[in-house]
């Protein structure tokens, strides 16, 4: 992707997997989100990975 962030993996409440990438700046996060969504990245599944936004105060609680 050309950007580097800190990766955390977790399971959702319905048994799925979710990955969180934390970046030093909002610009890096935006570049990574665009690259993932435009690149049709697939991680062992049929559907492409979709990247979105999570607010820090929501996922830390």
CSV table of C-alpha atoms in Angstrom, one decimal:
chain,number,residue,atom,x,y,z
A,1,UNK,CA,0.0,0.0,0.0
A,2,UNK,CA,2.9,2.3,0.4
A,3,UNK,CA,1.9,3.4,4.0
A,4,UNK,CA,2.7,1.8,7.3
A,5,UNK,CA,0.4,1.5,10.3
A,6,UNK,CA,0.0,-0.6,13.5
A,7,UNK,CA,-2.2,-3.7,12.9
A,8,UNK,CA,-4.6,-5.2,15.5
A,9,UNK,CA,-6.8,-8.2,14.8
A,10,UNK,CA,-10.0,-9.1,16.6
A,11,UNK,CA,-13.2,-11.1,16.2
A,12,UNK,CA,-16.6,-9.4,15.8
A,13,UNK,CA,-19.6,-10.3,17.9
A,14,UNK,CA,-20.9,-12.5,15.1
A,15,UNK,CA,-17.7,-14.5,14.8
A,16,UNK,CA,-16.1,-12.6,11.9
A,17,UNK,CA,-12.7,-11.2,11.8
A,18,UNK,CA,-11.8,-7.5,11.8
A,19,UNK,CA,-8.5,-5.7,11.5
A,20,UNK,CA,-7.7,-2.2,12.8
A,21,UNK,CA,-4.8,-0.2,11.3
A,22,UNK,CA,-3.7,2.8,13.3
A,23,UNK,CA,-1.7,5.5,11.5
A,24,UNK,CA,0.3,8.4,12.7
A,25,UNK,CA,-1.7,10.9,10.7
A,26,UNK,CA,-5.1,11.2,9.1
A,27,UNK,CA,-3.5,11.7,5.7
A,28,UNK,CA,-1.8,8.3,6.0
A,29,UNK,CA,-5.0,6.7,7.0
A,30,UNK,CA,-6.9,8.3,4.1
A,31,UNK,CA,-4.2,7.1,1.6
A,32,UNK,CA,-4.4,3.5,3.0
A,33,UNK,CA,-8.2,3.5,2.9
A,34,UNK,CA,-8.3,4.6,-0.7
A,35,UNK,CA,-5.6,2.1,-1.7
A,36,UNK,CA,-7.5,-0.8,-0.1
A,37,UNK,CA,-10.9,0.2,-1.5
A,38,UNK,CA,-9.6,0.8,-5.0
A,39,UNK,CA,-7.3,-2.2,-5.1
A,40,UNK,CA,-10.0,-4.9,-4.5
A,41,UNK,CA,-7.8,-6.5,-1.9
A,42,UNK,CA,-8.9,-10.0,-0.9
A,43,UNK,CA,-7.7,-11.9,2.2
A,44,UNK,CA,-8.7,-15.5,1.7
A,45,UNK,CA,-12.4,-14.7,1.0
A,46,UNK,CA,-14.7,-14.2,-1.9
A,47,UNK,CA,-15.5,-10.6,-1.2
A,48,UNK,CA,-12.9,-7.7,-1.4
A,49,UNK,CA,-11.8,-6.1,1.9
A,50,UNK,CA,-13.6,-2.8,2.5
A,51,UNK,CA,-11.8,-0.1,4.5
A,52,UNK,CA,-13.7,2.6,6.6
A,53,UNK,CA,-13.1,4.8,9.5
A,54,UNK,CA,-13.4,4.1,13.3
A,55,UNK,CA,-13.2,6.8,15.9
A,56,UNK,CA,-10.5,6.0,18.5
A,57,UNK,CA,-12.8,6.8,21.4
A,58,UNK,CA,-15.3,4.2,20.2
A,59,UNK,CA,-13.1,1.2,19.7
A,60,UNK,CA,-11.0,1.7,22.9
A,61,UNK,CA,-14.0,1.4,25.2
